[in-house]
PDB file of N, CA, C and O in Angstrom:
ATOM      1  N   ALA A   1       1.038   2.880   8.453  1.00 88.00           N
ATOM      2  CA  ALA A   1       1.286   2.104   7.531  1.00 88.00           C
ATOM      3  C   ALA A   1       2.059   3.089   6.526  1.00 88.00           C
ATOM      4  O   ALA A   1       1.734   4.270   6.361  1.00 88.00           O
ATOM      5  N   THR A   2       3.077   2.456   5.833  1.00 92.00           N
ATOM      6  CA  THR A   2       3.950   3.335   4.778  1.00 92.00           C
ATOM      7  C   THR A   2       3.881   2.519   3.238  1.00 92.00           C
ATOM      8  O   THR A   2       4.015   1.510   3.175  1.00 92.00           O
ATOM      9  N   LEU A   3       4.255   3.113   2.243  1.00 91.00           N
ATOM     10  CA  LEU A   3       4.659   2.515   1.076  1.00 91.00           C
ATOM     11  C   LEU A   3       5.784   3.817   0.530  1.00 91.00           C
ATOM     12  O   LEU A   3       5.879   4.636   0.909  1.00 91.00           O
ATOM     13  N   THR A   4       6.845   2.651   0.222  1.00 92.00           N
ATOM     14  CA  THR A   4       8.395   3.295  -0.415  1.00 92.00           C
ATOM     15  C   THR A   4       7.880   3.366  -1.878  1.00 92.00           C
ATOM     16  O   THR A   4       7.864   2.487  -2.685  1.00 92.00           O
ATOM     17  N   VAL A   5       8.342   4.578  -1.878  1.00 92.00           N
ATOM     18  CA  VAL A   5       8.129   5.328  -3.560  1.00 92.00           C
ATOM     19  C   VAL A   5       9.130   5.870  -3.737  1.00 92.00           C
ATOM     20  O   VAL A   5       9.675   6.969  -3.275  1.00 92.00           O
ATOM     21  N   ASN A   6      10.500   5.363  -4.724  1.00 89.00           N
ATOM     22  CA  ASN A   6      11.574   6.235  -4.814  1.00 89.00           C
ATOM     23  C   ASN A   6      12.424   6.263  -3.665  1.00 89.00           C
ATOM     24  O   ASN A   6      13.041   7.558  -3.596  1.00 89.00           O
ATOM     25  N   GLY A   7      12.418   5.344  -2.849  1.00 90.00           N
ATOM     26  CA  GLY A   7      13.214   5.569  -1.775  1.00 90.00           C
ATOM     27  C   GLY A   7      12.605   6.055  -0.388  1.00 90.00           C
ATOM     28  O   GLY A   7      13.431   6.213   0.679  1.00 90.00           O
ATOM     29  N   MET A   8      11.597   6.830  -0.730  1.00 92.00           N
ATOM     30  CA  MET A   8      10.913   7.689   0.422  1.00 92.00           C
ATOM     31  C   MET A   8       9.867   6.856   0.984  1.00 92.00           C
ATOM     32  O   MET A   8       9.051   6.338  -0.006  1.00 92.00           O
ATOM     33  N   GLU A   9       9.346   7.006   2.111  1.00 92.00           N
ATOM     34  CA  GLU A   9       8.475   6.408   2.787  1.00 92.00           C
ATOM     35  C   GLU A   9       7.231   7.210   2.788  1.00 92.00           C
ATOM     36  O   GLU A   9       7.278   8.354   3.247  1.00 92.00           O
ATOM     37  N   VAL A  10       5.968   6.767   2.344  1.00 92.00           N
ATOM     38  CA  VAL A  10       5.032   7.766   2.241  1.00 92.00           C
ATOM     39  C   VAL A  10       3.794   7.119   3.214  1.00 92.00           C
ATOM     40  O   VAL A  10       3.141   5.830   2.842  1.00 92.00           O
ATOM     41  N   PRO A  11       3.481   8.047   4.111  1.00 92.00           N
ATOM     42  CA  PRO A  11       2.524   7.391   5.096  1.00 92.00           C
ATOM     43  C   PRO A  11       1.152   7.375   4.565  1.00 92.00           C
ATOM     44  O   PRO A  11       0.929   8.116   3.744  1.00 92.00           O
ATOM     45  N   PHE A  12       0.404   6.414   4.958  1.00 88.00           N
ATOM     46  CA  PHE A  12      -1.157   6.194   4.737  1.00 88.00           C
ATOM     47  C   PHE A  12      -1.611   5.551   5.704  1.00 88.00           C
ATOM     48  O   PHE A  12      -1.188   4.880   7.000  1.00 88.00           O
ATOM     49  N   VAL A  13      -3.094   5.704   6.067  1.00 88.00           N
ATOM     50  CA  VAL A  13      -3.956   5.130   6.992  1.00 88.00           C
ATOM     51  C   VAL A  13      -4.740   4.111   6.401  1.00 88.00           C
ATOM     52  O   VAL A  13      -5.498   3.930   5.220  1.00 88.00           O
ATOM     53  N   THR A  14      -4.852   2.681   7.253  1.00 85.00           N
ATOM     54  CA  THR A  14      -5.854   1.919   6.814  1.00 85.00           C
ATOM     55  C   THR A  14      -7.033   1.717   7.737  1.00 85.00           C
ATOM     56  O   THR A  14      -6.763   2.233   9.245  1.00 85.00           O
ATOM     57  N   ASN A  15      -7.885   1.207   6.915  1.00 86.00           N
ATOM     58  CA  ASN A  15      -9.044   1.071   8.245  1.00 86.00           C
ATOM     59  C   ASN A  15      -9.350  -0.508   8.911  1.00 86.00           C
ATOM     60  O   ASN A  15      -8.754  -1.273   8.353  1.00 86.00           O
ATOM     61  N   GLY A  16      -9.935  -0.775   9.611  1.00 81.00           N
ATOM     62  CA  GLY A  16     -10.396  -1.791  10.260  1.00 81.00           C
ATOM     63  C   GLY A  16     -10.753  -3.185   9.124  1.00 81.00           C
ATOM     64  O   GLY A  16     -10.364  -4.380   9.440  1.00 81.00           O
ATOM     65  N   LYS A  17     -11.039  -2.708   8.091  1.00 82.00           N
ATOM     66  CA  LYS A  17     -11.091  -3.956   6.971  1.00 82.00           C
ATOM     67  C   LYS A  17     -10.006  -4.069   6.091  1.00 82.00           C
ATOM     68  O   LYS A  17      -9.888  -4.732   4.978  1.00 82.00           O
ATOM     69  N   GLY A  18      -8.891  -3.010   6.565  1.00 78.00           N
ATOM     70  CA  GLY A  18      -7.717  -3.161   5.466  1.00 78.00           C
ATOM     71  C   GLY A  18      -7.618  -2.326   4.415  1.00 78.00           C
ATOM     72  O   GLY A  18      -6.670  -2.179   3.388  1.00 78.00           O
ATOM     73  N   GLU A  19      -8.837  -1.251   4.089  1.00 84.00           N
ATOM     74  CA  GLU A  19      -8.972  -0.673   3.052  1.00 84.00           C
ATOM     75  C   GLU A  19      -8.148   0.722   3.237  1.00 84.00           C
ATOM     76  O   GLU A  19      -7.820   1.127   4.412  1.00 84.00           O
ATOM     77  N   PHE A  20      -7.706   1.245   2.140  1.00 86.00           N
ATOM     78  CA  PHE A  20      -6.678   2.281   2.393  1.00 86.00           C
ATOM     79  C   PHE A  20      -6.949   3.377   1.379  1.00 86.00           C
ATOM     80  O   PHE A  20      -7.181   2.922   0.175  1.00 86.00           O
ATOM     81  N   TYR A  21      -5.954   4.403   1.196  1.00 87.00           N
ATOM     82  CA  TYR A  21      -6.349   5.609   0.070  1.00 87.00           C
ATOM     83  C   TYR A  21      -4.714   6.031   0.283  1.00 87.00           C
ATOM     84  O   TYR A  21      -4.289   6.283   0.905  1.00 87.00           O
ATOM     85  N   LEU A  22      -4.554   6.205  -1.234  1.00 89.00           N
ATOM     86  CA  LEU A  22      -3.096   6.682  -1.889  1.00 89.00           C
ATOM     87  C   LEU A  22      -3.652   7.937  -2.657  1.00 89.00           C
ATOM     88  O   LEU A  22      -4.369   7.658  -3.423  1.00 89.00           O
ATOM     89  N   GLU A  23      -2.632   8.693  -2.689  1.00 89.00           N
ATOM     90  CA  GLU A  23      -2.858   9.877  -3.474  1.00 89.00           C
ATOM     91  C   GLU A  23      -1.798  10.357  -4.450  1.00 89.00           C
ATOM     92  O   GLU A  23      -0.472  10.196  -3.771  1.00 89.00           O
ATOM     93  N   ASN A  24      -1.771  10.465  -5.327  1.00 89.00           N
ATOM     94  CA  ASN A  24      -0.680  11.191  -6.353  1.00 89.00           C
ATOM     95  C   ASN A  24       0.637   9.951  -6.285  1.00 89.00           C
ATOM     96  O   ASN A  24       1.795  10.642  -6.286  1.00 89.00           O
ATOM     97  N   ILE A  25       0.409   8.759  -6.550  1.00 91.00           N
ATOM     98  CA  ILE A  25       1.361   7.531  -6.872  1.00 91.00           C
ATOM     99  C   ILE A  25       1.365   7.387  -8.262  1.00 91.00           C
ATOM    100  O   ILE A  25       0.481   6.743  -8.806  1.00 91.00           O
ATOM    101  N   LYS A  26       2.543   7.414  -8.864  1.00 92.00           N
ATOM    102  CA  LYS A  26       2.575   6.846  -9.941  1.00 92.00           C
ATOM    103  C   LYS A  26       2.471   5.651 -10.479  1.00 92.00           C
ATOM    104  O   LYS A  26       2.638   4.515  -9.674  1.00 92.00           O
ATOM    105  N   PRO A  27       2.051   4.974 -11.517  1.00 93.00           N
ATOM    106  CA  PRO A  27       2.191   3.557 -11.805  1.00 93.00           C
ATOM    107  C   PRO A  27       3.262   2.714 -11.664  1.00 93.00           C
ATOM    108  O   PRO A  27       4.209   3.637 -12.011  1.00 93.00           O
ATOM    109  N   GLY A  28       2.952   1.842 -11.027  1.00 93.00           N
ATOM    110  CA  GLY A  28       4.093   0.854 -10.715  1.00 93.00           C
ATOM    111  C   GLY A  28       4.157  -0.035  -9.584  1.00 93.00           C
ATOM    112  O   GLY A  28       3.110   0.043  -8.929  1.00 93.00           O
ATOM    113  N   ARG A  29       5.038  -0.551  -9.407  1.00 92.00           N
ATOM    114  CA  ARG A  29       5.077  -1.586  -8.103  1.00 92.00           C
ATOM    115  C   ARG A  29       6.020  -1.102  -7.021  1.00 92.00           C
ATOM    116  O   ARG A  29       7.086  -0.350  -7.211  1.00 92.00           O
ATOM    117  N   TYR A  30       5.315  -0.951  -5.635  1.00 93.00           N
ATOM    118  CA  TYR A  30       6.008  -0.784  -4.436  1.00 93.00           C
ATOM    119  C   TYR A  30       5.779  -1.494  -3.513  1.00 93.00           C
ATOM    120  O   TYR A  30       4.845  -1.955  -3.273  1.00 93.00           O
ATOM    121  N   ALA A  31       6.885  -1.356  -2.390  1.00 92.00           N
ATOM    122  CA  ALA A  31       6.692  -2.033  -1.255  1.00 92.00           C
ATOM    123  C   ALA A  31       6.002  -1.293  -0.195  1.00 92.00           C
ATOM    124  O   ALA A  31       6.204  -0.144  -0.174  1.00 92.00           O
ATOM    125  N   GLY A  32       5.174  -1.796   0.834  1.00 91.00           N
ATOM    126  CA  GLY A  32       4.644  -1.420   1.766  1.00 91.00           C
ATOM    127  C   GLY A  32       4.925  -2.129   3.230  1.00 91.00           C
ATOM    128  O   GLY A  32       5.052  -3.366   3.113  1.00 91.00           O
ATOM    129  N   THR A  33       4.704  -1.476   4.196  1.00 90.00           N
ATOM    130  CA  THR A  33       4.867  -1.853   5.559  1.00 90.00           C
ATOM    131  C   THR A  33       3.512  -1.308   6.288  1.00 90.00           C
ATOM    132  O   THR A  33       3.420  -0.540   6.243  1.00 90.00           O
ATOM    133  N   VAL A  34       2.929  -2.477   6.992  1.00 86.00           N
ATOM    134  CA  VAL A  34       1.862  -2.134   8.184  1.00 86.00           C
ATOM    135  C   VAL A  34       2.058  -2.522   9.347  1.00 86.00           C
ATOM    136  O   VAL A  34       2.715  -3.973   9.391  1.00 86.00           O
ATOM    137  N   HIS A  35       2.363  -1.824  10.045  1.00 81.00           N
ATOM    138  CA  HIS A  35       2.596  -2.161  11.622  1.00 81.00           C
ATOM    139  C   HIS A  35       1.489  -2.041  12.358  1.00 81.00           C
ATOM    140  O   HIS A  35       0.735  -1.175  12.349  1.00 81.00           O
ATOM    141  N   GLY A  36       0.944  -2.917  13.293  1.00 75.00           N
ATOM    142  CA  GLY A  36      -0.037  -3.277  13.699  1.00 75.00           C
ATOM    143  C   GLY A  36       0.334  -3.805  15.330  1.00 75.00           C
ATOM    144  O   GLY A  36       1.255  -3.931  15.510  1.00 75.00           O
ATOM    145  N   ASP A  37      -0.809  -3.906  16.232  1.00 77.00           N
ATOM    146  CA  ASP A  37      -0.818  -4.053  17.290  1.00 77.00           C
ATOM    147  C   ASP A  37      -0.253  -5.609  17.525  1.00 77.00           C
ATOM    148  O   ASP A  37       0.543  -6.149  18.622  1.00 77.00           O
ATOM    149  N   ILE A  38      -0.209  -6.515  16.452  1.00 77.00           N
ATOM    150  CA  ILE A  38      -0.046  -8.096  16.441  1.00 77.00           C
ATOM    151  C   ILE A  38       1.372  -8.254  15.523  1.00 77.00           C
ATOM    152  O   ILE A  38       1.410  -9.417  15.309  1.00 77.00           O
ATOM    153  N   GLY A  39       1.984  -7.066  15.141  1.00 84.00           N
ATOM    154  CA  GLY A  39       3.257  -7.290  14.598  1.00 84.00           C
ATOM    155  C   GLY A  39       3.612  -6.517  13.431  1.00 84.00           C
ATOM    156  O   GLY A  39       2.404  -5.761  12.960  1.00 84.00           O
ATOM    157  N   LYS A  40       4.305  -6.760  12.120  1.00 88.00           N
ATOM    158  CA  LYS A  40       4.724  -5.875  11.115  1.00 88.00           C
ATOM    159  C   LYS A  40       3.978  -6.878  10.322  1.00 88.00           C
ATOM    160  O   LYS A  40       4.613  -8.109   9.812  1.00 88.00           O
ATOM    161  N   TYR A  41       3.870  -6.177   8.759  1.00 88.00           N
ATOM    162  CA  TYR A  41       3.323  -6.874   8.141  1.00 88.00           C
ATOM    163  C   TYR A  41       3.942  -6.393   6.404  1.00 88.00           C
ATOM    164  O   TYR A  41       4.014  -4.920   6.714  1.00 88.00           O
ATOM    165  N   VAL A  42       4.303  -6.922   5.580  1.00 90.00           N
ATOM    166  CA  VAL A  42       4.922  -6.334   4.471  1.00 90.00           C
ATOM    167  C   VAL A  42       4.148  -7.045   3.223  1.00 90.00           C
ATOM    168  O   VAL A  42       3.611  -8.002   3.323  1.00 90.00           O
ATOM    169  N   PHE A  43       3.902  -6.233   2.106  1.00 90.00           N
ATOM    170  CA  PHE A  43       3.026  -6.182   0.911  1.00 90.00           C
ATOM    171  C   PHE A  43       3.947  -5.195  -0.236  1.00 90.00           C
ATOM    172  O   PHE A  43       4.587  -4.624  -0.146  1.00 90.00           O
ATOM    173  N   THR A  44       3.510  -5.960  -1.378  1.00 90.00           N
ATOM    174  CA  THR A  44       3.680  -5.120  -2.593  1.00 90.00           C
ATOM    175  C   THR A  44       2.490  -4.930  -3.400  1.00 90.00           C
ATOM    176  O   THR A  44       1.401  -5.655  -3.431  1.00 90.00           O
ATOM    177  N   VAL A  45       2.297  -3.728  -3.917  1.00 91.00           N
ATOM    178  CA  VAL A  45       1.172  -2.855  -4.477  1.00 91.00           C
ATOM    179  C   VAL A  45       1.803  -2.736  -5.840  1.00 91.00           C
ATOM    180  O   VAL A  45       2.842  -1.948  -5.987  1.00 91.00           O
ATOM    181  N   ALA A  46       0.763  -3.191  -6.626  1.00 91.00           N
ATOM    182  CA  ALA A  46       0.940  -2.584  -8.182  1.00 91.00           C
ATOM    183  C   ALA A  46      -0.324  -1.463  -8.593  1.00 91.00           C
ATOM    184  O   ALA A  46      -1.168  -1.878  -8.504  1.00 91.00           O
ATOM    185  N   ILE A  47       0.446  -0.357  -8.982  1.00 91.00           N
ATOM    186  CA  ILE A  47      -0.437   0.677  -9.331  1.00 91.00           C
ATOM    187  C   ILE A  47      -0.483   0.671 -10.921  1.00 91.00           C
ATOM    188  O   ILE A  47       0.517   0.880 -11.307  1.00 91.00           O
ATOM    189  N   PRO A  48      -1.574   0.574 -11.402  1.00 92.00           N
ATOM    190  CA  PRO A  48      -1.947   0.299 -12.997  1.00 92.00           C
ATOM    191  C   PRO A  48      -2.053   1.689 -13.485  1.00 92.00           C
ATOM    192  O   PRO A  48      -2.518   2.543 -12.920  1.00 92.00           O
ATOM    193  N   HIS A  49      -1.363   2.031 -14.694  1.00 93.00           N
ATOM    194  CA  HIS A  49      -2.087   2.948 -15.482  1.00 93.00           C
ATOM    195  C   HIS A  49      -3.416   2.989 -15.644  1.00 93.00           C
ATOM    196  O   HIS A  49      -4.244   2.095 -15.951  1.00 93.00           O
ATOM    197  N   SER A  50      -3.991   4.301 -15.405  1.00 92.00           N
ATOM    198  CA  SER A  50      -5.483   4.301 -15.554  1.00 92.00           C
ATOM    199  C   SER A  50      -5.825   5.858 -15.376  1.00 92.00           C
ATOM    200  O   SER A  50      -5.128   6.712 -15.166  1.00 92.00           O
ATOM    201  N   ASP A  51      -6.874   6.203 -16.151  1.00 92.00           N
ATOM    202  CA  ASP A  51      -7.304   7.753 -16.164  1.00 92.00           C
ATOM    203  C   ASP A  51      -8.491   7.774 -15.201  1.00 92.00           C
ATOM    204  O   ASP A  51      -9.408   8.883 -15.258  1.00 92.00           O
ATOM    205  N   ASN A  52      -8.969   6.918 -14.654  1.00 90.00           N
ATOM    206  CA  ASN A  52     -10.134   7.103 -13.662  1.00 90.00           C
ATOM    207  C   ASN A  52      -9.324   7.384 -12.391  1.00 90.00           C
ATOM    208  O   ASN A  52      -8.067   7.522 -11.692  1.00 90.00           O
ATOM    209  N   THR A  53     -10.343   8.222 -11.475  1.00 86.00           N
ATOM    210  CA  THR A  53      -9.865   8.875 -10.238  1.00 86.00           C
ATOM    211  C   THR A  53      -9.737   7.896  -9.182  1.00 86.00           C
ATOM    212  O   THR A  53      -8.868   7.980  -8.520  1.00 86.00           O
ATOM    213  N   ILE A  54     -10.637   6.726  -9.234  1.00 86.00           N
ATOM    214  CA  ILE A  54     -10.492   5.763  -8.340  1.00 86.00           C
ATOM    215  C   ILE A  54     -10.271   4.335  -9.093  1.00 86.00           C
ATOM    216  O   ILE A  54     -10.809   4.308 -10.023  1.00 86.00           O
ATOM    217  N   VAL A  55      -9.279   3.791  -8.174  1.00 88.00           N
ATOM    218  CA  VAL A  55      -8.835   2.419  -8.862  1.00 88.00           C
ATOM    219  C   VAL A  55      -8.614   1.355  -7.637  1.00 88.00           C
ATOM    220  O   VAL A  55      -8.090   1.406  -6.641  1.00 88.00           O
ATOM    221  N   ASN A  56      -9.812   0.493  -7.833  1.00 86.00           N
ATOM    222  CA  ASN A  56      -9.653  -0.663  -6.782  1.00 86.00           C
ATOM    223  C   ASN A  56      -8.477  -1.682  -7.051  1.00 86.00           C
ATOM    224  O   ASN A  56      -8.350  -2.594  -7.989  1.00 86.00           O
ATOM    225  N   LEU A  57      -7.533  -1.795  -6.060  1.00 86.00           N
ATOM    226  CA  LEU A  57      -6.546  -2.551  -6.203  1.00 86.00           C
ATOM    227  C   LEU A  57      -6.749  -4.000  -5.318  1.00 86.00           C
ATOM    228  O   LEU A  57      -6.818  -4.168  -4.210  1.00 86.00           O
ATOM    229  N   VAL A  58      -7.312  -4.876  -6.227  1.00 79.00           N
ATOM    230  CA  VAL A  58      -7.723  -5.821  -5.494  1.00 79.00           C
ATOM    231  C   VAL A  58      -6.393  -6.854  -5.543  1.00 79.00           C
ATOM    232  O   VAL A  58      -5.591  -7.057  -6.499  1.00 79.00           O
ATOM    233  N   GLY A  59      -6.727  -7.755  -4.285  1.00 76.00           N
ATOM    234  CA  GLY A  59      -5.401  -9.019  -4.326  1.00 76.00           C
ATOM    235  C   GLY A  59      -4.283  -8.377  -3.912  1.00 76.00           C
ATOM    236  O   GLY A  59      -3.244  -9.238  -3.652  1.00 76.00           O
ATOM    237  N   VAL A  60      -4.279  -7.474  -2.836  1.00 81.00           N
ATOM    238  CA  VAL A  60      -3.094  -6.756  -1.994  1.00 81.00           C
ATOM    239  C   VAL A  60      -3.071  -8.042  -0.733  1.00 81.00           C
ATOM    240  O   VAL A  60      -3.788  -7.502  -0.118  1.00 81.00           O
ATOM    241  N   LEU A  61      -1.762  -8.752  -0.721  1.00 76.00           N
ATOM    242  CA  LEU A  61      -1.914  -9.381   0.448  1.00 76.00           C
ATOM    243  C   LEU A  61      -0.680  -9.286   0.913  1.00 76.00           C
ATOM    244  O   LEU A  61       0.483  -9.248   0.555  1.00 76.00           O
ATOM    245  N   ALA A  62      -0.894  -9.057   2.630  1.00 79.00           N
ATOM    246  CA  ALA A  62       0.333  -8.839   3.408  1.00 79.00           C
ATOM    247  C   ALA A  62       0.672 -10.119   4.129  1.00 79.00           C
ATOM    248  O   ALA A  62       0.021 -10.739   4.184  1.00 79.00           O
ATOM    249  N   GLU A  63       2.070 -10.189   4.429  1.00 81.00           N
ATOM    250  CA  GLU A  63       2.678 -11.309   4.961  1.00 81.00           C
ATOM    251  C   GLU A  63       3.374 -10.846   6.045  1.00 81.00           C
ATOM    252  O   GLU A  63       4.046  -9.943   6.148  1.00 81.00           O
ATOM    253  N   GLU A  64       3.069 -11.438   7.323  1.00 78.00           N
ATOM    254  CA  GLU A  64       3.741 -10.963   8.539  1.00 78.00           C
ATOM    255  C   GLU A  64       5.215 -11.511   8.424  1.00 78.00           C
ATOM    256  O   GLU A  64       5.920 -12.369   8.125  1.00 78.00           O
ATOM    257  N   ARG A  65       5.916 -10.301   8.847  1.00 82.00           N
ATOM    258  CA  ARG A  65       7.291 -10.288   9.038  1.00 82.00           C
ATOM    259  C   ARG A  65       7.616 -10.200  10.552  1.00 82.00           C
ATOM    260  O   ARG A  65       7.319  -9.135  11.202  1.00 82.00           O
ATOM    261  N   ARG A  66       8.937 -10.732  11.239  1.00 71.00           N
ATOM    262  CA  ARG A  66       9.217 -10.795  12.663  1.00 71.00           C
ATOM    263  C   ARG A  66      10.644  -9.881  12.785  1.00 71.00           C
ATOM    264  O   ARG A  66      11.460 -10.022  11.558  1.00 71.00           O
TER     265      ARG A  66
END
């Protein structure tokens, strides 16, 4: 899986439940892509401003792209 940040692709790993971890990403909206055995999925993630170390990003929904 990758997240596009300022034109650069940042790789990250997801688990079987779709959970993932991102590090050192500034607040903003970013486009992401997940490639799996059954296809390619795209999503947008909104990173909020927060002083917390861990932020739960509820409601990230990926759509299948062919």
